[in-house]
Amino acid sequence: MPAPQPDAVPSGAVIRFAKFNIGDVVRHRIYPFRGIIFDVDPVFANTEEWWQAIPEEVRPSKDQPFYHLLAENQDTEYVAYVSEQNLVPDRSGEALRHARIAEMFERDDEGAYRLRSDAAN
């Protein structure tokens, strides 16, 4: 992720770099799902209503990267929006099954997911 331009950073803001990258496979640290990152917001960029719906005792701070995942659990596939503090690397090596992965990613010989050249914005 490129560093923000000095004039694009609000005065007094702390610049944090994302821990994970597009194509990384991650797991939620509390809930039983995993997924592949397809986009990153440097800070919270969802609705206030969405954020308030999270129980206060587990509500993450907004001043951290948030990740868009093609997520899956044992029963279903979906898109998730997750704070950095709630993600850990998934080192299982197991392939993901989410139906939209093939639209955006290719899996290399080592099992890593790479963004398809025709999928980049």
PDB file of N, CA and C in Angstrom, residues 22-85:
ATOM      1  N   ILE A  22      -3.758  -7.273  -0.065  1.00  0.00           N
ATOM      2  CA  ILE A  22      -4.726  -7.891  -0.966  1.00  0.00           C
ATOM      3  C   ILE A  22      -4.173  -9.252  -1.387  1.00  0.00           C
ATOM      4  N   GLY A  23      -5.019 -10.265  -1.292  1.00  0.00           N
ATOM      5  CA  GLY A  23      -4.623 -11.632  -1.619  1.00  0.00           C
ATOM      6  C   GLY A  23      -4.239 -12.463  -0.414  1.00  0.00           C
ATOM      7  N   ASP A  24      -4.057 -11.830   0.743  1.00  0.00           N
ATOM      8  CA  ASP A  24      -3.741 -12.590   1.956  1.00  0.00           C
ATOM      9  C   ASP A  24      -4.976 -13.356   2.434  1.00  0.00           C
ATOM     10  N   VAL A  25      -4.747 -14.567   2.902  1.00  0.00           N
ATOM     11  CA  VAL A  25      -5.813 -15.384   3.491  1.00  0.00           C
ATOM     12  C   VAL A  25      -5.725 -15.202   5.005  1.00  0.00           C
ATOM     13  N   VAL A  26      -6.861 -14.854   5.600  1.00  0.00           N
ATOM     14  CA  VAL A  26      -6.911 -14.548   7.028  1.00  0.00           C
ATOM     15  C   VAL A  26      -8.082 -15.274   7.685  1.00  0.00           C
ATOM     16  N   ARG A  27      -8.011 -15.325   9.012  1.00  0.00           N
ATOM     17  CA  ARG A  27      -9.091 -15.873   9.839  1.00  0.00           C
ATOM     18  C   ARG A  27      -9.531 -14.795  10.814  1.00  0.00           C
ATOM     19  N   HIS A  28     -10.807 -14.840  11.201  1.00  0.00           N
ATOM     20  CA  HIS A  28     -11.277 -13.955  12.268  1.00  0.00           C
ATOM     21  C   HIS A  28     -10.781 -14.534  13.580  1.00  0.00           C
ATOM     22  N   ARG A  29     -10.325 -13.675  14.484  1.00  0.00           N
ATOM     23  CA  ARG A  29      -9.738 -14.178  15.738  1.00  0.00           C
ATOM     24  C   ARG A  29     -10.798 -14.670  16.723  1.00  0.00           C
ATOM     25  N   ILE A  30     -12.067 -14.287  16.540  1.00  0.00           N
ATOM     26  CA  ILE A  30     -13.134 -14.715  17.455  1.00  0.00           C
ATOM     27  C   ILE A  30     -14.137 -15.640  16.761  1.00  0.00           C
ATOM     28  N   TYR A  31     -14.623 -15.215  15.606  1.00  0.00           N
ATOM     29  CA  TYR A  31     -15.685 -15.948  14.919  1.00  0.00           C
ATOM     30  C   TYR A  31     -15.113 -16.954  13.925  1.00  0.00           C
ATOM     31  N   PRO A  32     -15.816 -18.067  13.696  1.00  0.00           N
ATOM     32  CA  PRO A  32     -15.281 -19.145  12.856  1.00  0.00           C
ATOM     33  C   PRO A  32     -15.462 -18.903  11.357  1.00  0.00           C
ATOM     34  N   PHE A  33     -14.717 -17.922  10.823  1.00  0.00           N
ATOM     35  CA  PHE A  33     -14.700 -17.755   9.381  1.00  0.00           C
ATOM     36  C   PHE A  33     -13.318 -17.321   8.928  1.00  0.00           C
ATOM     37  N   ARG A  34     -13.075 -17.541   7.641  1.00  0.00           N
ATOM     38  CA  ARG A  34     -11.820 -17.159   7.017  1.00  0.00           C
ATOM     39  C   ARG A  34     -12.130 -16.561   5.669  1.00  0.00           C
ATOM     40  N   GLY A  35     -11.148 -15.926   5.066  1.00  0.00           N
ATOM     41  CA  GLY A  35     -11.390 -15.341   3.765  1.00  0.00           C
ATOM     42  C   GLY A  35     -10.136 -14.757   3.158  1.00  0.00           C
ATOM     43  N   ILE A  36     -10.315 -14.192   1.975  1.00  0.00           N
ATOM     44  CA  ILE A  36      -9.220 -13.574   1.237  1.00  0.00           C
ATOM     45  C   ILE A  36      -9.498 -12.073   1.131  1.00  0.00           C
ATOM     46  N   ILE A  37      -8.475 -11.288   1.376  1.00  0.00           N
ATOM     47  CA  ILE A  37      -8.624  -9.831   1.341  1.00  0.00           C
ATOM     48  C   ILE A  37      -8.660  -9.359  -0.107  1.00  0.00           C
ATOM     49  N   PHE A  38      -9.696  -8.554  -0.442  1.00  0.00           N
ATOM     50  CA  PHE A  38      -9.763  -8.001  -1.792  1.00  0.00           C
ATOM     51  C   PHE A  38      -9.735  -6.481  -1.814  1.00  0.00           C
ATOM     52  N   ASP A  39      -9.795  -5.839  -0.652  1.00  0.00           N
ATOM     53  CA  ASP A  39      -9.679  -4.386  -0.588  1.00  0.00           C
ATOM     54  C   ASP A  39      -9.334  -3.998   0.849  1.00  0.00           C
ATOM     55  N   VAL A  40      -8.724  -2.818   1.005  1.00  0.00           N
ATOM     56  CA  VAL A  40      -8.313  -2.335   2.318  1.00  0.00           C
ATOM     57  C   VAL A  40      -8.688  -0.865   2.450  1.00  0.00           C
ATOM     58  N   ASP A  41      -9.312  -0.505   3.559  1.00  0.00           N
ATOM     59  CA  ASP A  41      -9.565   0.890   3.910  1.00  0.00           C
ATOM     60  C   ASP A  41      -8.569   1.250   5.011  1.00  0.00           C
ATOM     61  N   PRO A  42      -7.831   2.360   4.883  1.00  0.00           N
ATOM     62  CA  PRO A  42      -6.850   2.718   5.914  1.00  0.00           C
ATOM     63  C   PRO A  42      -7.466   2.983   7.285  1.00  0.00           C
ATOM     64  N   VAL A  43      -8.712   3.419   7.302  1.00  0.00           N
ATOM     65  CA  VAL A  43      -9.492   3.604   8.530  1.00  0.00           C
ATOM     66  C   VAL A  43     -10.915   3.183   8.217  1.00  0.00           C
ATOM     67  N   PHE A  44     -11.742   3.088   9.234  1.00  0.00           N
ATOM     68  CA  PHE A  44     -13.143   2.691   9.080  1.00  0.00           C
ATOM     69  C   PHE A  44     -13.836   3.528   8.002  1.00  0.00           C
ATOM     70  N   ALA A  45     -14.520   2.871   7.073  1.00  0.00           N
ATOM     71  CA  ALA A  45     -15.203   3.568   5.984  1.00  0.00           C
ATOM     72  C   ALA A  45     -16.564   2.945   5.691  1.00  0.00           C
ATOM     73  N   ASN A  46     -17.221   2.463   6.725  1.00  0.00           N
ATOM     74  CA  ASN A  46     -18.558   1.907   6.587  1.00  0.00           C
ATOM     75  C   ASN A  46     -19.516   2.891   7.254  1.00  0.00           C
ATOM     76  N   THR A  47     -20.768   2.517   7.398  1.00  0.00           N
ATOM     77  CA  THR A  47     -21.750   3.433   7.977  1.00  0.00           C
ATOM     78  C   THR A  47     -21.693   3.427   9.502  1.00  0.00           C
ATOM     79  N   GLU A  48     -22.116   4.513  10.085  1.00  0.00           N
ATOM     80  CA  GLU A  48     -22.195   4.615  11.546  1.00  0.00           C
ATOM     81  C   GLU A  48     -23.174   3.568  12.080  1.00  0.00           C
ATOM     82  N   GLU A  49     -24.258   3.348  11.350  1.00  0.00           N
ATOM     83  CA  GLU A  49     -25.256   2.351  11.751  1.00  0.00           C
ATOM     84  C   GLU A  49     -24.631   0.963  11.831  1.00  0.00           C
ATOM     85  N   TRP A  50     -23.791   0.606  10.855  1.00  0.00           N
ATOM     86  CA  TRP A  50     -23.114  -0.695  10.854  1.00  0.00           C
ATOM     87  C   TRP A  50     -22.225  -0.803  12.084  1.00  0.00           C
ATOM     88  N   TRP A  51     -21.449   0.248  12.363  1.00  0.00           N
ATOM     89  CA  TRP A  51     -20.521   0.232  13.488  1.00  0.00           C
ATOM     90  C   TRP A  51     -21.269   0.124  14.817  1.00  0.00           C
ATOM     91  N   GLN A  52     -22.362   0.879  14.976  1.00  0.00           N
ATOM     92  CA  GLN A  52     -23.150   0.858  16.213  1.00  0.00           C
ATOM     93  C   GLN A  52     -23.824  -0.495  16.446  1.00  0.00           C
ATOM     94  N   ALA A  53     -24.046  -1.257  15.373  1.00  0.00           N
ATOM     95  CA  ALA A  53     -24.690  -2.569  15.501  1.00  0.00           C
ATOM     96  C   ALA A  53     -23.769  -3.618  16.128  1.00  0.00           C
ATOM     97  N   ILE A  54     -22.485  -3.321  16.189  1.00  0.00           N
ATOM     98  CA  ILE A  54     -21.530  -4.241  16.814  1.00  0.00           C
ATOM     99  C   ILE A  54     -21.653  -4.086  18.327  1.00  0.00           C
ATOM    100  N   PRO A  55     -21.767  -5.186  19.064  1.00  0.00           N
ATOM    101  CA  PRO A  55     -21.865  -5.063  20.520  1.00  0.00           C
ATOM    102  C   PRO A  55     -20.686  -4.252  21.075  1.00  0.00           C
ATOM    103  N   GLU A  56     -20.992  -3.329  21.972  1.00  0.00           N
ATOM    104  CA  GLU A  56     -19.995  -2.390  22.487  1.00  0.00           C
ATOM    105  C   GLU A  56     -18.758  -3.083  23.059  1.00  0.00           C
ATOM    106  N   GLU A  57     -18.955  -4.219  23.721  1.00  0.00           N
ATOM    107  CA  GLU A  57     -17.813  -4.889  24.342  1.00  0.00           C
ATOM    108  C   GLU A  57     -16.826  -5.472  23.326  1.00  0.00           C
ATOM    109  N   VAL A  58     -17.219  -5.622  22.068  1.00  0.00           N
ATOM    110  CA  VAL A  58     -16.306  -6.118  21.032  1.00  0.00           C
ATOM    111  C   VAL A  58     -16.160  -5.135  19.862  1.00  0.00           C
ATOM    112  N   ARG A  59     -16.729  -3.948  19.992  1.00  0.00           N
ATOM    113  CA  ARG A  59     -16.681  -2.951  18.917  1.00  0.00           C
ATOM    114  C   ARG A  59     -15.248  -2.448  18.727  1.00  0.00           C
ATOM    115  N   PRO A  60     -14.708  -2.561  17.515  1.00  0.00           N
ATOM    116  CA  PRO A  60     -13.329  -2.116  17.284  1.00  0.00           C
ATOM    117  C   PRO A  60     -13.243  -0.595  17.132  1.00  0.00           C
ATOM    118  N   SER A  61     -12.056  -0.062  17.361  1.00  0.00           N
ATOM    119  CA  SER A  61     -11.857   1.363  17.128  1.00  0.00           C
ATOM    120  C   SER A  61     -11.872   1.610  15.617  1.00  0.00           C
ATOM    121  N   LYS A  62     -12.207   2.818  15.239  1.00  0.00           N
ATOM    122  CA  LYS A  62     -12.310   3.164  13.822  1.00  0.00           C
ATOM    123  C   LYS A  62     -10.974   3.562  13.209  1.00  0.00           C
ATOM    124  N   ASP A  63      -9.977   3.845  14.037  1.00  0.00           N
ATOM    125  CA  ASP A  63      -8.708   4.377  13.534  1.00  0.00           C
ATOM    126  C   ASP A  63      -7.676   3.287  13.253  1.00  0.00           C
ATOM    127  N   GLN A  64      -8.097   2.287  12.527  1.00  0.00           N
ATOM    128  CA  GLN A  64      -7.219   1.188  12.129  1.00  0.00           C
ATOM    129  C   GLN A  64      -7.664   0.718  10.753  1.00  0.00           C
ATOM    130  N   PRO A  65      -6.819  -0.005  10.044  1.00  0.00           N
ATOM    131  CA  PRO A  65      -7.261  -0.535   8.753  1.00  0.00           C
ATOM    132  C   PRO A  65      -8.449  -1.495   8.909  1.00  0.00           C
ATOM    133  N   PHE A  66      -9.333  -1.443   7.932  1.00  0.00           N
ATOM    134  CA  PHE A  66     -10.458  -2.367   7.823  1.00  0.00           C
ATOM    135  C   PHE A  66     -10.345  -3.059   6.475  1.00  0.00           C
ATOM    136  N   TYR A  67     -10.668  -4.338   6.468  1.00  0.00           N
ATOM    137  CA  TYR A  67     -10.458  -5.172   5.290  1.00  0.00           C
ATOM    138  C   TYR A  67     -11.772  -5.715   4.742  1.00  0.00           C
ATOM    139  N   HIS A  68     -11.863  -5.737   3.424  1.00  0.00           N
ATOM    140  CA  HIS A  68     -12.986  -6.344   2.717  1.00  0.00           C
ATOM    141  C   HIS A  68     -12.546  -7.761   2.358  1.00  0.00           C
ATOM    142  N   LEU A  69     -13.328  -8.735   2.778  1.00  0.00           N
ATOM    143  CA  LEU A  69     -12.982 -10.143   2.554  1.00  0.00           C
ATOM    144  C   LEU A  69     -14.040 -10.865   1.739  1.00  0.00           C
ATOM    145  N   LEU A  70     -13.591 -11.753   0.866  1.00  0.00           N
ATOM    146  CA  LEU A  70     -14.471 -12.778   0.330  1.00  0.00           C
ATOM    147  C   LEU A  70     -14.388 -13.865   1.392  1.00  0.00           C
ATOM    148  N   ALA A  71     -15.403 -13.939   2.222  1.00  0.00           N
ATOM    149  CA  ALA A  71     -15.364 -14.763   3.425  1.00  0.00           C
ATOM    150  C   ALA A  71     -16.198 -16.028   3.273  1.00  0.00           C
ATOM    151  N   GLU A  72     -15.869 -16.985   4.117  1.00  0.00           N
ATOM    152  CA  GLU A  72     -16.634 -18.232   4.137  1.00  0.00           C
ATOM    153  C   GLU A  72     -16.540 -18.858   5.525  1.00  0.00           C
ATOM    154  N   ASN A  73     -17.613 -19.530   5.875  1.00  0.00           N
ATOM    155  CA  ASN A  73     -17.599 -20.349   7.083  1.00  0.00           C
ATOM    156  C   ASN A  73     -18.018 -21.744   6.657  1.00  0.00           C
ATOM    157  N   GLN A  74     -18.318 -22.581   7.599  1.00  0.00           N
ATOM    158  CA  GLN A  74     -18.668 -23.966   7.277  1.00  0.00           C
ATOM    159  C   GLN A  74     -19.911 -24.054   6.384  1.00  0.00           C
ATOM    160  N   ASP A  75     -20.825 -23.068   6.516  1.00  0.00           N
ATOM    161  CA  ASP A  75     -22.114 -23.174   5.842  1.00  0.00           C
ATOM    162  C   ASP A  75     -22.294 -22.301   4.609  1.00  0.00           C
ATOM    163  N   THR A  76     -21.612 -21.156   4.528  1.00  0.00           N
ATOM    164  CA  THR A  76     -21.941 -20.203   3.480  1.00  0.00           C
ATOM    165  C   THR A  76     -20.747 -19.347   3.074  1.00  0.00           C
ATOM    166  N   GLU A  77     -20.929 -18.585   2.000  1.00  0.00           N
ATOM    167  CA  GLU A  77     -19.931 -17.646   1.493  1.00  0.00           C
ATOM    168  C   GLU A  77     -20.563 -16.265   1.484  1.00  0.00           C
ATOM    169  N   TYR A  78     -19.773 -15.243   1.773  1.00  0.00           N
ATOM    170  CA  TYR A  78     -20.303 -13.874   1.847  1.00  0.00           C
ATOM    171  C   TYR A  78     -19.153 -12.890   1.788  1.00  0.00           C
ATOM    172  N   VAL A  79     -19.475 -11.595   1.777  1.00  0.00           N
ATOM    173  CA  VAL A  79     -18.477 -10.533   1.854  1.00  0.00           C
ATOM    174  C   VAL A  79     -18.502 -10.002   3.281  1.00  0.00           C
ATOM    175  N   ALA A  80     -17.319  -9.859   3.886  1.00  0.00           N
ATOM    176  CA  ALA A  80     -17.213  -9.370   5.258  1.00  0.00           C
ATOM    177  C   ALA A  80     -16.350  -8.107   5.288  1.00  0.00           C
ATOM    178  N   TYR A  81     -16.574  -7.286   6.307  1.00  0.00           N
ATOM    179  CA  TYR A  81     -15.804  -6.066   6.551  1.00  0.00           C
ATOM    180  C   TYR A  81     -15.265  -6.184   7.964  1.00  0.00           C
ATOM    181  N   VAL A  82     -13.936  -6.294   8.114  1.00  0.00           N
ATOM    182  CA  VAL A  82     -13.358  -6.668   9.405  1.00  0.00           C
ATOM    183  C   VAL A  82     -12.189  -5.760   9.761  1.00  0.00           C
ATOM    184  N   SER A  83     -12.135  -5.372  11.041  1.00  0.00           N
ATOM    185  CA  SER A  83     -11.033  -4.548  11.541  1.00  0.00           C
ATOM    186  C   SER A  83      -9.749  -5.375  11.617  1.00  0.00           C
ATOM    187  N   GLU A  84      -8.633  -4.684  11.495  1.00  0.00           N
ATOM    188  CA  GLU A  84      -7.340  -5.359  11.562  1.00  0.00           C
ATOM    189  C   GLU A  84      -7.154  -6.118  12.871  1.00  0.00           C
ATOM    190  N   GLN A  85      -7.607  -5.530  13.993  1.00  0.00           N
ATOM    191  CA  GLN A  85      -7.410  -6.171  15.296  1.00  0.00           C
ATOM    192  C   GLN A  85      -8.100  -7.521  15.397  1.00  0.00           C
TER     193      GLN A  85
END
